[in-house]
Amino acid sequence: MRITFAAAEVAPYAKVGGLADVAGSLPQALAALGHEVTVYLPLHRSLDQTKYAIPGSAERTRSVPYGEAHARIEYPEIVRDGVRTVFVKHARIGRDKVYGYPDDAKRYALFCRAVVADLIDAPPDIVHAHDWHAALLIPLAARTRRLSGAATVFTIHNLAYQGRTSAEVLKLVGLPRARLPIEDRNEANPMARAIATADIISTVSERYAEEILTPEFGERLDGMLRERRADLWGITNGIDTSFFDPARDPQIAARFSADDQTGKATDKAQLQKETGLAVEPKAPLFGVIGRLVEQKGVDLLTAVAPWLLDNGAQLVILGTGEPTYEAKWKDLAAKMKGRLALTLGFDASLAQRIYAGADLFLMPSRFEPCGLGQLISLRYGTIPVVRAVGGLATTVHDVDADAGRGNGFSFKRYEAAAFADALQRALHRYRADGEPWVALRTRAMREDHSWTASAKRYVEMYSAAAKARRAA
Ligand code: ADP
C-alpha cells in the first residue's frame, strides 16, 4: 500500500511528546512490512537541517490557495530508513516551537492545505492524519476529487487537544462552514471534523478506545465517537526497540541487557552523580519524565513526593510545562537537595540516562491515551508505577495482582493515598532485594513492546479503510 502520514512532530526531527515517537517509528515498521510510506511534517525552524541533510532549497514548490491569496510552499524531502519524509516549508508554518502560538490553528490549516496540494499528482491509497494539527487534512481530502480513491484514517493521540478555533480558519482553506452539532457559533473544531469525516478512526490503546466513548474521558466528543463506534479502532503503540535499547544506547555510561544487568548499577551511580543526588546504590531511585501538565498527575506526584523522599527514596524529574507546576517542583527541589533532582527543560539524551539509571518510573496520569514512558522504562528494566488508566492499564500489570504476568505496580482511584499504597508496595518489593526484584526486572525487559504486532494491526486497519472507501 502507498501510505501518507501527516503529523506536527516526527522523531527524530521534531519532538515534544509521544506523537513524535509514533510518527517517527510506525512508518519504519510499515516500510519493513513492504509498504511505501511518505511522512509530511512542517519544516519547523528549530529543526536541524544540516544534521539530517535536508536540502536548503527544494526542487518542488507549489502555489497553494490560502484565503484571498496564495502561499508559495516548498517541499524539501529526504529518504531515511526506507521512509520518504517531506518537510512542508513556509514562513507562516515554521517557527521555533512546534506549538504555543496564538495562530497555531491557522499555521496547521495551511500545513494541511499544503499536504493536499502535494498529494493530488500521485494520490496514495491511504491518507493517515494524526491529531488535531493534521485533522483538517481529512475533510480536505474528502472534498478533493483527485483524492476520492484514497481512504482516510484519523488517529487520536490525545482527545484533550482538539484545536478549537474560529470558523474563519475553514474559509482560509476552502472548507464549508456548516456547523457540527458540537461546534459553537463561529467555531471550528478540527478534531471533531476529522472524526466526522474519516473512513476509519483510531486511537493508541484498546482501553482508551473504550474510555473515550464515555463522558468522563470523551472531552465532549463521546457522543460523536459513539456514533462512529463501528469504525473506531484501538491499537496500542509500540516503541522503536532498536533506538530504545539498553544494550546499544550510546547515551548511557554502561550498556546492559536482560541477560546481563550489571551495567544498570553503573548507570544508576552515573545518573545520581550527573543530577547531584547522593550516590547511594541501595536508595530506590524513581524517575519522572514528561510534560508537566494536569494530565500527567503532577498533583499526585507533588503530594506524595515529600513522603516518598522521607522514606529513603530519591526522585529524578525531567520535564517542562505549566509554570505553576514548574514552580511547585522548584520549591520542593530546593527543600530536598540531594534527594530530589529537577531538570526543567527538554533533553532527549538525559531522558535515556534516566530510563536506564532509575529503578522505578512514575506515571500517575489522570488519563493516558497510550503513554510511551512506561514502555521505554520496561525496556530498560525500570519498573513502572502507574495509574491503571488508558494505555497504562493496557500495558502495565500489577505484580501483586498477577505474579506471573506482573511487570509493575498500579492503582485505580486518582487519590494520593491510592498512589502512596502502590508506592509502598513497590518499595517493599524493591527492598526485599535479591531474586524477586531481579526476576521482575528480567520479565519487564523481556517483554516485546516493538511495533511488530501493532504495525500488522495498522495494515489490517488500512485494508478496512480501503474497503470502506470503495463501498463509499
Ligand atoms: P505525551 O505524548 O502525552 O507527552 P508519552 O508518554 O506518550 O506522553 O510520550 C512522551 C515522550 O516524550 C516520551 O518519549 C518521553 O521520554 C518524551 N519526553 C517527554 N518530556 C520530555 C523531556 N522533558 N525531555 C525529554 N524527553 C521527554
Short mmCIF file of C-alpha atoms and ligand atoms in Angstrom, two decimals:
data_model
loop_
_atom_site.label_atom_id
_atom_site.label_comp_id
_atom_site.label_asym_id
_atom_site.label_seq_id
_atom_site.Cartn_x
_atom_site.Cartn_y
_atom_site.Cartn_z
CA MET A 1 0.00 0.00 0.00
CA ARG A 2 1.02 3.59 -0.54
CA ILE A 3 0.51 5.32 2.77
CA THR A 4 0.82 9.03 3.55
CA PHE A 5 1.30 10.24 7.12
CA ALA A 6 0.86 13.83 8.27
CA ALA A 7 1.86 14.96 11.76
CA ALA A 8 3.08 18.08 13.54
CA GLU A 9 6.00 16.32 15.21
CA VAL A 10 8.06 13.39 13.99
CA ALA A 11 11.10 11.93 15.77
CA PRO A 12 13.99 12.46 15.42
CA TYR A 13 13.38 15.74 13.55
CA ALA A 14 10.99 17.48 15.95
CA LYS A 15 9.69 16.12 19.23
CA VAL A 16 7.50 17.39 22.03
CA GLY A 17 5.90 14.15 23.20
CA GLY A 18 4.77 10.68 22.24
CA LEU A 19 3.21 11.72 18.93
CA ALA A 20 6.73 12.25 17.59
CA ASP A 21 7.82 8.78 18.68
CA VAL A 22 4.87 7.17 16.91
CA ALA A 23 5.02 9.27 13.74
CA GLY A 24 8.77 8.55 13.61
CA SER A 25 8.79 4.81 14.24
CA LEU A 26 5.49 3.41 12.91
CA PRO A 27 6.32 4.41 9.29
CA GLN A 28 9.60 2.48 9.54
CA ALA A 29 7.74 -0.59 10.80
CA LEU A 30 5.23 -0.29 7.93
CA ALA A 31 8.06 0.12 5.43
CA ALA A 32 9.67 -3.02 6.84
CA LEU A 33 6.41 -4.86 6.06
CA GLY A 34 6.81 -3.82 2.42
CA HIS A 35 4.62 -0.72 2.27
CA GLU A 36 5.56 2.59 0.74
CA VAL A 37 5.34 5.34 3.33
CA THR A 38 5.65 9.10 2.97
CA VAL A 39 5.59 11.31 6.06
CA TYR A 40 4.71 15.01 5.93
CA LEU A 41 5.69 17.37 8.72
CA PRO A 42 6.22 21.11 8.93
CA LEU A 43 9.75 22.39 8.48
CA HIS A 44 10.00 23.84 11.98
CA ARG A 45 12.67 26.49 12.35
CA SER A 46 14.25 24.59 15.26
CA LEU A 47 14.76 21.54 13.07
CA ASP A 48 18.43 20.73 12.43
CA GLN A 49 18.57 20.78 8.62
CA THR A 50 22.31 20.18 8.48
CA LYS A 51 22.24 17.17 10.77
CA TYR A 52 19.53 15.44 8.72
CA ALA A 53 20.85 16.65 5.33
CA ILE A 54 17.58 18.35 4.46
CA PRO A 55 18.09 20.35 1.25
CA GLY A 56 18.11 24.13 1.79
CA SER A 57 16.14 24.80 -1.34
CA ALA A 58 13.54 22.38 -2.58
CA GLU A 59 13.20 21.09 -6.11
CA ARG A 60 9.42 21.21 -5.78
CA THR A 61 7.38 24.29 -4.91
CA ARG A 62 3.67 24.92 -5.25
CA SER A 63 1.38 27.88 -5.07
CA VAL A 64 -1.38 26.93 -2.67
CA PRO A 65 -4.64 28.88 -2.33
CA TYR A 66 -4.94 30.31 1.16
CA GLY A 67 -7.66 32.82 1.93
CA GLU A 68 -7.77 35.54 -0.69
CA ALA A 69 -4.18 34.93 -1.73
CA HIS A 70 -1.78 32.11 -2.47
CA ALA A 71 1.04 30.74 -0.35
CA ARG A 72 4.23 29.60 -2.01
CA ILE A 73 5.13 26.29 -0.36
CA GLU A 74 8.41 24.44 -0.70
CA TYR A 75 8.69 20.69 -0.19
CA PRO A 76 12.27 19.62 0.55
CA GLU A 77 12.48 15.90 1.17
CA ILE A 78 14.79 13.13 2.30
CA VAL A 79 14.69 9.34 2.45
CA ARG A 80 15.86 7.64 5.63
CA ASP A 81 15.36 4.07 6.91
CA GLY A 82 13.12 3.29 3.96
CA VAL A 83 10.74 6.17 4.66
CA ARG A 84 10.31 9.26 2.49
CA THR A 85 9.92 12.38 4.60
CA VAL A 86 8.60 15.59 3.09
CA PHE A 87 9.07 18.85 5.01
CA VAL A 88 6.44 21.49 4.37
CA LYS A 89 8.24 24.80 4.26
CA HIS A 90 6.60 28.19 4.62
CA ALA A 91 7.39 31.16 6.88
CA ARG A 92 3.87 31.10 8.33
CA ILE A 93 4.20 27.46 9.41
CA GLY A 94 7.82 27.08 10.53
CA ARG A 95 8.59 28.58 13.95
CA ASP A 96 11.00 27.84 16.78
CA LYS A 97 8.42 25.87 18.73
CA VAL A 98 6.11 23.20 17.36
CA TYR A 99 3.12 24.60 19.29
CA GLY A 100 2.23 27.51 21.51
CA TYR A 101 1.42 30.42 19.17
CA PRO A 102 -1.91 32.25 19.04
CA ASP A 103 -2.23 31.42 15.35
CA ASP A 104 -1.44 27.68 15.67
CA ALA A 105 -4.82 26.80 14.14
CA LYS A 106 -4.05 28.85 11.03
CA ARG A 107 -0.49 27.53 10.77
CA TYR A 108 -1.69 23.96 10.81
CA ALA A 109 -4.63 24.63 8.49
CA LEU A 110 -2.13 25.86 5.92
CA PHE A 111 0.01 22.80 6.58
CA CYS A 112 -2.99 20.55 5.79
CA ARG A 113 -3.84 22.53 2.68
CA ALA A 114 -0.23 22.26 1.51
CA VAL A 115 -0.17 18.49 2.03
CA VAL A 116 -3.35 18.02 -0.03
CA ALA A 117 -1.86 20.11 -2.83
CA ASP A 118 1.20 17.89 -2.89
CA LEU A 119 -0.80 14.64 -2.95
CA ILE A 120 -3.02 15.19 -5.97
CA ASP A 121 -0.41 14.40 -8.63
CA ALA A 122 0.09 10.89 -7.30
CA PRO A 123 -2.73 10.03 -4.87
CA PRO A 124 -1.81 7.49 -2.19
CA ASP A 125 -4.01 4.57 -1.12
CA ILE A 126 -4.20 5.80 2.45
CA VAL A 127 -4.15 9.31 3.90
CA HIS A 128 -3.37 8.98 7.59
CA ALA A 129 -3.62 12.16 9.67
CA HIS A 130 -2.51 12.37 13.31
CA ASP A 131 -4.09 14.54 16.00
CA TRP A 132 -5.76 17.92 15.57
CA HIS A 133 -2.88 19.64 13.77
CA ALA A 134 -3.31 17.36 10.76
CA ALA A 135 -7.06 16.87 11.24
CA LEU A 136 -8.31 19.24 8.53
CA LEU A 137 -6.45 17.10 6.04
CA ILE A 138 -9.31 14.58 6.36
CA PRO A 139 -12.22 16.84 5.25
CA LEU A 140 -9.90 18.50 2.71
CA ALA A 141 -9.01 15.13 1.16
CA ALA A 142 -12.67 14.11 1.20
CA ARG A 143 -13.56 17.20 -0.85
CA THR A 144 -10.74 16.80 -3.35
CA ARG A 145 -11.95 14.89 -6.40
CA ARG A 146 -8.47 13.68 -7.33
CA LEU A 147 -8.17 12.08 -3.87
CA SER A 148 -11.56 10.40 -3.91
CA GLY A 149 -9.95 6.96 -4.18
CA ALA A 150 -7.72 7.49 -1.15
CA ALA A 151 -9.03 6.06 2.11
CA THR A 152 -8.74 8.40 5.08
CA VAL A 153 -7.66 7.40 8.57
CA PHE A 154 -7.52 9.70 11.56
CA THR A 155 -5.63 8.76 14.71
CA ILE A 156 -6.38 10.37 18.04
CA HIS A 157 -3.21 10.54 20.12
CA ASN A 158 -4.84 12.80 22.68
CA LEU A 159 -8.51 13.72 22.60
CA ALA A 160 -7.99 16.58 25.04
CA TYR A 161 -6.32 18.74 22.38
CA GLN A 162 -8.85 19.42 19.64
CA GLY A 163 -7.56 22.64 18.08
CA ARG A 164 -10.84 24.51 18.68
CA THR A 165 -10.65 27.84 16.91
CA SER A 166 -12.60 30.43 14.97
CA ALA A 167 -14.56 29.23 11.93
CA GLU A 168 -12.55 31.74 9.92
CA VAL A 169 -9.90 29.07 9.51
CA LEU A 170 -12.29 26.99 7.41
CA LYS A 171 -12.70 29.79 4.93
CA LEU A 172 -8.92 30.17 4.67
CA VAL A 173 -8.53 26.63 3.37
CA GLY A 174 -11.79 26.45 1.41
CA LEU A 175 -13.85 24.21 3.67
CA PRO A 176 -17.61 24.77 4.14
CA ARG A 177 -18.64 26.45 7.38
CA ALA A 178 -21.69 24.25 8.04
CA ARG A 179 -21.54 23.68 11.77
CA LEU A 180 -21.23 20.32 13.51
CA PRO A 181 -23.72 19.94 16.37
CA ILE A 182 -20.92 20.14 18.96
CA GLU A 183 -19.38 23.29 17.49
CA ASP A 184 -20.34 26.64 18.99
CA ARG A 185 -21.38 29.55 16.82
CA ASN A 186 -18.47 30.69 14.70
CA GLU A 187 -16.29 27.86 16.00
CA ALA A 188 -14.32 25.22 14.12
CA ASN A 189 -13.22 22.04 15.85
CA PRO A 190 -10.65 20.36 13.58
CA MET A 191 -10.51 17.14 15.57
CA ALA A 192 -14.29 16.76 15.56
CA ARG A 193 -14.36 17.38 11.82
CA ALA A 194 -11.84 14.61 11.23
CA ILE A 195 -13.82 12.25 13.46
CA ALA A 196 -16.96 13.05 11.47
CA THR A 197 -15.35 12.53 8.05
CA ALA A 198 -12.60 9.89 8.25
CA ASP A 199 -13.26 6.45 6.78
CA ILE A 200 -11.69 4.95 9.92
CA ILE A 201 -10.75 6.48 13.25
CA SER A 202 -8.23 5.00 15.61
CA THR A 203 -6.63 5.68 18.91
CA VAL A 204 -3.49 4.48 20.60
CA SER A 205 -4.63 1.78 23.03
CA GLU A 206 -7.54 -0.62 23.36
CA ARG A 207 -8.52 0.77 26.75
CA TYR A 208 -8.51 4.42 25.61
CA ALA A 209 -10.68 3.42 22.62
CA GLU A 210 -13.31 2.29 25.15
CA GLU A 211 -12.80 5.17 27.57
CA ILE A 212 -13.34 7.92 25.00
CA LEU A 213 -16.88 6.65 24.39
CA THR A 214 -17.77 7.81 27.93
CA PRO A 215 -18.46 11.36 29.16
CA GLU A 216 -15.61 11.02 31.69
CA PHE A 217 -12.91 10.71 29.01
CA GLY A 218 -14.79 11.82 25.90
CA GLU A 219 -13.88 15.51 26.12
CA ARG A 220 -17.36 16.44 24.77
CA LEU A 221 -16.87 14.28 21.68
CA ASP A 222 -18.03 11.00 23.22
CA GLY A 223 -21.44 11.26 21.51
CA MET A 224 -19.86 11.68 18.08
CA LEU A 225 -17.44 8.86 18.82
CA ARG A 226 -20.24 6.55 19.92
CA GLU A 227 -21.94 7.20 16.59
CA ARG A 228 -18.79 6.09 14.84
CA ARG A 229 -18.08 3.20 17.17
CA ALA A 230 -18.14 0.63 14.34
CA ASP A 231 -15.25 2.46 12.64
CA LEU A 232 -13.17 3.09 15.76
CA TRP A 233 -10.04 1.02 16.30
CA GLY A 234 -7.76 0.84 19.33
CA ILE A 235 -4.17 -0.16 18.52
CA THR A 236 -1.58 0.03 21.26
CA ASN A 237 1.58 1.93 20.38
CA GLY A 238 4.90 0.20 20.07
CA ILE A 239 8.32 1.76 20.54
CA ASP A 240 11.42 1.75 18.37
CA THR A 241 13.25 -1.03 20.18
CA SER A 242 16.49 -0.54 18.27
CA PHE A 243 16.64 3.11 19.31
CA PHE A 244 15.49 2.44 22.87
CA ASP A 245 17.88 -0.41 23.57
CA PRO A 246 19.97 -0.55 26.76
CA ALA A 247 22.35 -2.97 25.04
CA ARG A 248 23.24 -0.39 22.37
CA ASP A 249 22.26 3.02 23.72
CA PRO A 250 25.14 5.45 23.07
CA GLN A 251 23.77 7.96 25.64
CA ILE A 252 24.32 5.77 28.69
CA ALA A 253 27.51 5.03 30.65
CA ALA A 254 27.21 1.25 30.74
CA ARG A 255 25.20 -0.98 28.46
CA PHE A 256 23.16 -3.88 29.78
CA SER A 257 20.55 -6.41 28.77
CA ALA A 258 18.07 -8.84 30.33
CA ASP A 259 20.81 -11.48 30.38
CA ASP A 260 23.47 -9.26 31.92
CA GLN A 261 22.07 -6.44 34.01
CA THR A 262 25.26 -5.47 35.83
CA GLY A 263 25.66 -2.24 33.81
CA LYS A 264 22.44 -0.85 35.26
CA ALA A 265 24.09 -0.20 38.63
CA THR A 266 26.77 1.88 36.90
CA ASP A 267 24.11 3.85 35.04
CA LYS A 268 22.36 4.49 38.33
CA ALA A 269 25.52 5.79 40.01
CA GLN A 270 26.29 7.97 36.98
CA LEU A 271 22.78 9.39 36.96
CA GLN A 272 22.99 10.17 40.68
CA LYS A 273 26.30 11.94 40.09
CA GLU A 274 25.11 13.82 36.99
CA THR A 275 21.96 15.13 38.65
CA GLY A 276 23.51 15.94 42.04
CA LEU A 277 21.84 13.18 44.00
CA ALA A 278 23.66 11.36 46.80
CA VAL A 279 25.41 8.35 45.26
CA GLU A 280 23.65 5.61 47.22
CA PRO A 281 23.46 2.28 45.41
CA LYS A 282 20.67 0.97 47.61
CA ALA A 283 18.38 4.02 47.64
CA PRO A 284 15.33 3.34 45.46
CA LEU A 285 15.62 5.83 42.63
CA PHE A 286 12.35 6.94 40.98
CA GLY A 287 12.27 8.66 37.60
CA VAL A 288 9.68 11.01 36.12
CA ILE A 289 9.90 12.24 32.51
CA GLY A 290 7.11 14.11 30.86
CA ARG A 291 5.10 17.19 30.20
CA LEU A 292 4.30 18.92 33.49
CA VAL A 293 0.57 19.26 32.89
CA GLU A 294 -2.52 18.23 34.79
CA GLN A 295 -2.99 15.14 32.61
CA LYS A 296 0.23 13.60 33.91
CA GLY A 297 -0.88 13.56 37.54
CA VAL A 298 1.54 16.24 38.73
CA ASP A 299 -0.81 16.96 41.66
CA LEU A 300 -0.44 13.41 42.92
CA LEU A 301 3.31 13.48 42.35
CA THR A 302 3.88 16.67 44.30
CA ALA A 303 1.53 15.43 47.05
CA VAL A 304 3.40 12.16 47.66
CA ALA A 305 6.95 13.32 46.90
CA PRO A 306 7.82 14.51 50.46
CA TRP A 307 6.55 11.24 51.95
CA LEU A 308 8.45 9.19 49.37
CA LEU A 309 11.70 11.05 49.98
CA ASP A 310 11.28 10.78 53.76
CA ASN A 311 11.12 7.06 53.19
CA GLY A 312 14.67 7.00 51.86
CA ALA A 313 13.81 7.22 48.17
CA GLN A 314 15.34 9.53 45.58
CA LEU A 315 13.50 11.27 42.77
CA VAL A 316 14.82 12.48 39.44
CA ILE A 317 12.47 14.63 37.39
CA LEU A 318 12.82 15.84 33.81
CA GLY A 319 10.03 17.86 32.34
CA THR A 320 8.66 21.11 31.16
CA GLY A 321 5.18 22.54 31.18
CA GLU A 322 2.83 24.73 33.14
CA PRO A 323 4.60 27.45 35.13
CA THR A 324 2.65 26.70 38.33
CA TYR A 325 3.78 23.08 38.26
CA GLU A 326 7.35 24.09 37.44
CA ALA A 327 7.32 26.47 40.43
CA LYS A 328 5.97 23.76 42.73
CA TRP A 329 8.74 21.35 41.75
CA LYS A 330 11.37 24.08 42.12
CA ASP A 331 10.16 24.68 45.66
CA LEU A 332 10.34 21.03 46.58
CA ALA A 333 13.73 20.58 44.91
CA ALA A 334 15.20 23.47 46.91
CA LYS A 335 13.99 21.87 50.15
CA MET A 336 15.22 18.40 49.28
CA LYS A 337 18.66 18.80 47.78
CA GLY A 338 20.50 15.55 47.23
CA ARG A 339 17.25 13.58 47.28
CA LEU A 340 15.24 15.32 44.56
CA ALA A 341 16.91 16.30 41.29
CA LEU A 342 14.93 18.54 38.98
CA THR A 343 15.71 19.42 35.37
CA LEU A 344 13.21 21.78 33.78
CA GLY A 345 13.51 21.51 30.02
CA PHE A 346 13.52 19.05 27.15
CA ASP A 347 16.58 16.80 26.99
CA ALA A 348 16.29 13.60 24.97
CA SER A 349 19.70 12.34 25.98
CA LEU A 350 19.21 12.86 29.73
CA ALA A 351 15.86 11.11 29.29
CA GLN A 352 17.67 7.95 28.12
CA ARG A 353 20.01 8.10 31.12
CA ILE A 354 17.02 8.37 33.45
CA TYR A 355 15.24 5.45 31.80
CA ALA A 356 18.46 3.44 32.20
CA GLY A 357 19.61 4.59 35.64
CA ALA A 358 16.36 4.73 37.62
CA ASP A 359 14.95 1.73 39.47
CA LEU A 360 11.31 2.72 39.09
CA PHE A 361 9.33 5.08 36.86
CA LEU A 362 6.26 7.08 37.86
CA MET A 363 3.20 7.83 35.70
CA PRO A 364 0.16 8.55 37.89
CA SER A 365 -1.79 10.06 34.97
CA ARG A 366 -5.36 11.35 35.18
CA PHE A 367 -5.83 9.97 31.70
CA GLU A 368 -3.34 8.45 29.30
CA PRO A 369 -4.17 7.57 25.66
CA CYS A 370 -1.23 5.17 25.49
CA GLY A 371 1.84 6.52 27.24
CA LEU A 372 5.30 5.67 25.99
CA GLY A 373 7.31 6.43 29.12
CA GLN A 374 6.22 3.18 30.77
CA LEU A 375 7.10 1.18 27.62
CA ILE A 376 10.56 2.70 27.36
CA SER A 377 11.07 2.11 31.11
CA LEU A 378 10.14 -1.55 30.82
CA ARG A 379 12.67 -1.90 28.03
CA TYR A 380 15.37 -0.52 30.37
CA GLY A 381 14.30 -2.69 33.33
CA THR A 382 12.90 0.31 35.17
CA ILE A 383 9.72 -0.78 36.86
CA PRO A 384 6.68 1.43 36.22
CA VAL A 385 4.29 2.58 38.95
CA VAL A 386 1.21 3.86 37.15
CA ARG A 387 -2.44 4.70 37.47
CA ALA A 388 -4.47 1.97 35.76
CA VAL A 389 -5.99 4.16 33.08
CA GLY A 390 -5.92 4.17 29.25
CA GLY A 391 -2.78 2.68 27.73
CA LEU A 392 -1.19 2.38 31.17
CA ALA A 393 -3.91 -0.13 32.08
CA THR A 394 -3.36 -1.96 28.79
CA THR A 395 0.41 -2.30 29.22
CA VAL A 396 1.19 -2.41 32.97
CA HIS A 397 0.01 -5.34 35.08
CA ASP A 398 0.32 -5.18 38.84
CA VAL A 399 2.74 -7.75 40.12
CA ASP A 400 0.79 -8.18 43.37
CA ALA A 401 -2.38 -8.99 41.42
CA ASP A 402 -0.77 -11.29 38.88
CA ALA A 403 2.66 -12.54 39.95
CA GLY A 404 3.23 -14.49 36.72
CA ARG A 405 2.47 -11.65 34.32
CA GLY A 406 3.07 -8.62 36.52
CA ASN A 407 5.53 -6.04 35.23
CA GLY A 408 4.88 -3.09 37.55
CA PHE A 409 2.59 -1.56 40.13
CA SER A 410 -0.70 0.19 39.58
CA PHE A 411 -3.58 1.85 41.38
CA LYS A 412 -7.06 2.87 40.33
CA ARG A 413 -8.51 5.86 42.17
CA TYR A 414 -6.99 9.25 41.39
CA GLU A 415 -6.01 9.89 45.01
CA ALA A 416 -2.70 10.45 46.76
CA ALA A 417 -3.49 7.65 49.24
CA ALA A 418 -4.01 5.11 46.46
CA PHE A 419 -0.79 6.22 44.76
CA ALA A 420 1.09 6.01 48.08
CA ASP A 421 -0.21 2.49 48.62
CA ALA A 422 1.17 1.38 45.24
CA LEU A 423 4.48 3.09 46.05
CA GLN A 424 4.61 1.38 49.43
CA ARG A 425 4.18 -1.99 47.76
CA ALA A 426 6.86 -1.10 45.21
CA LEU A 427 9.29 -0.01 47.94
CA HIS A 428 8.62 -3.16 49.92
CA ARG A 429 9.39 -5.38 46.96
CA TYR A 430 12.42 -3.35 45.94
CA ARG A 431 13.87 -3.55 49.45
CA ALA A 432 13.25 -7.27 49.76
CA ASP A 433 16.09 -7.19 47.22
CA GLY A 434 17.68 -10.15 45.51
CA GLU A 435 15.78 -12.67 43.46
CA PRO A 436 12.17 -11.36 43.32
CA TRP A 437 13.24 -7.89 42.14
CA VAL A 438 15.70 -9.24 39.59
CA ALA A 439 13.03 -11.64 38.34
CA LEU A 440 10.56 -8.77 37.94
CA ARG A 441 13.13 -6.65 36.12
CA THR A 442 14.09 -9.51 33.83
CA ARG A 443 10.47 -10.16 32.94
CA ALA A 444 9.92 -6.48 32.21
CA MET A 445 12.97 -6.31 29.94
CA ARG A 446 11.98 -9.45 28.05
CA GLU A 447 8.53 -8.12 27.10
CA ASP A 448 8.05 -7.24 23.45
CA HIS A 449 6.83 -3.68 23.00
CA SER A 450 8.20 -3.32 19.49
CA TRP A 451 5.94 -2.34 16.59
CA THR A 452 5.93 -5.88 15.20
CA ALA A 453 2.40 -6.80 16.29
CA SER A 454 0.85 -3.32 16.17
CA ALA A 455 2.15 -2.45 12.69
CA LYS A 456 0.31 -5.53 11.39
CA ARG A 457 -2.87 -4.28 13.06
CA TYR A 458 -2.40 -0.92 11.32
CA VAL A 459 -2.17 -2.74 7.99
CA GLU A 460 -5.43 -4.58 8.79
CA MET A 461 -6.99 -1.24 9.63
CA TYR A 462 -5.79 0.30 6.36
CA SER A 463 -7.39 -2.60 4.48
CA ALA A 464 -10.65 -1.95 6.31
CA ALA A 465 -10.38 1.75 5.44
CA ALA A 466 -9.74 0.96 1.77
CA LYS A 467 -12.78 -1.33 1.75
CA ALA A 468 -14.93 1.37 3.35
CA ARG A 469 -13.71 3.86 0.75
CA ARG A 470 -14.56 1.54 -2.13
CA ALA A 471 -18.00 0.99 -0.66
CA ALA A 472 -18.49 4.75 -0.33
P1 ADP B 1 2.78 12.55 25.81
O1 ADP B 1 2.78 12.21 24.37
O2 ADP B 1 1.42 12.72 26.39
O3 ADP B 1 3.65 13.72 26.13
P2 ADP B 1 4.04 9.92 26.16
O4 ADP B 1 4.39 9.14 27.39
O5 ADP B 1 3.17 9.24 25.16
O6 ADP B 1 3.41 11.31 26.63
O7 ADP B 1 5.39 10.32 25.40
C1 ADP B 1 6.29 11.22 25.89
C2 ADP B 1 7.58 11.08 25.12
O8 ADP B 1 8.30 12.30 25.20
C3 ADP B 1 8.50 10.01 25.67
O9 ADP B 1 9.35 9.56 24.65
C4 ADP B 1 9.30 10.82 26.72
O10 ADP B 1 10.52 10.21 27.02
C5 ADP B 1 9.49 12.12 25.98
N1 ADP B 1 9.64 13.31 26.84
C6 ADP B 1 8.65 13.97 27.49
N2 ADP B 1 9.14 15.03 28.16
C7 ADP B 1 10.47 15.05 27.92
C8 ADP B 1 11.54 15.92 28.33
N3 ADP B 1 11.30 16.97 29.12
N4 ADP B 1 12.78 15.66 27.86
C9 ADP B 1 12.99 14.59 27.06
N5 ADP B 1 12.04 13.73 26.65
C10 ADP B 1 10.79 13.96 27.07
#
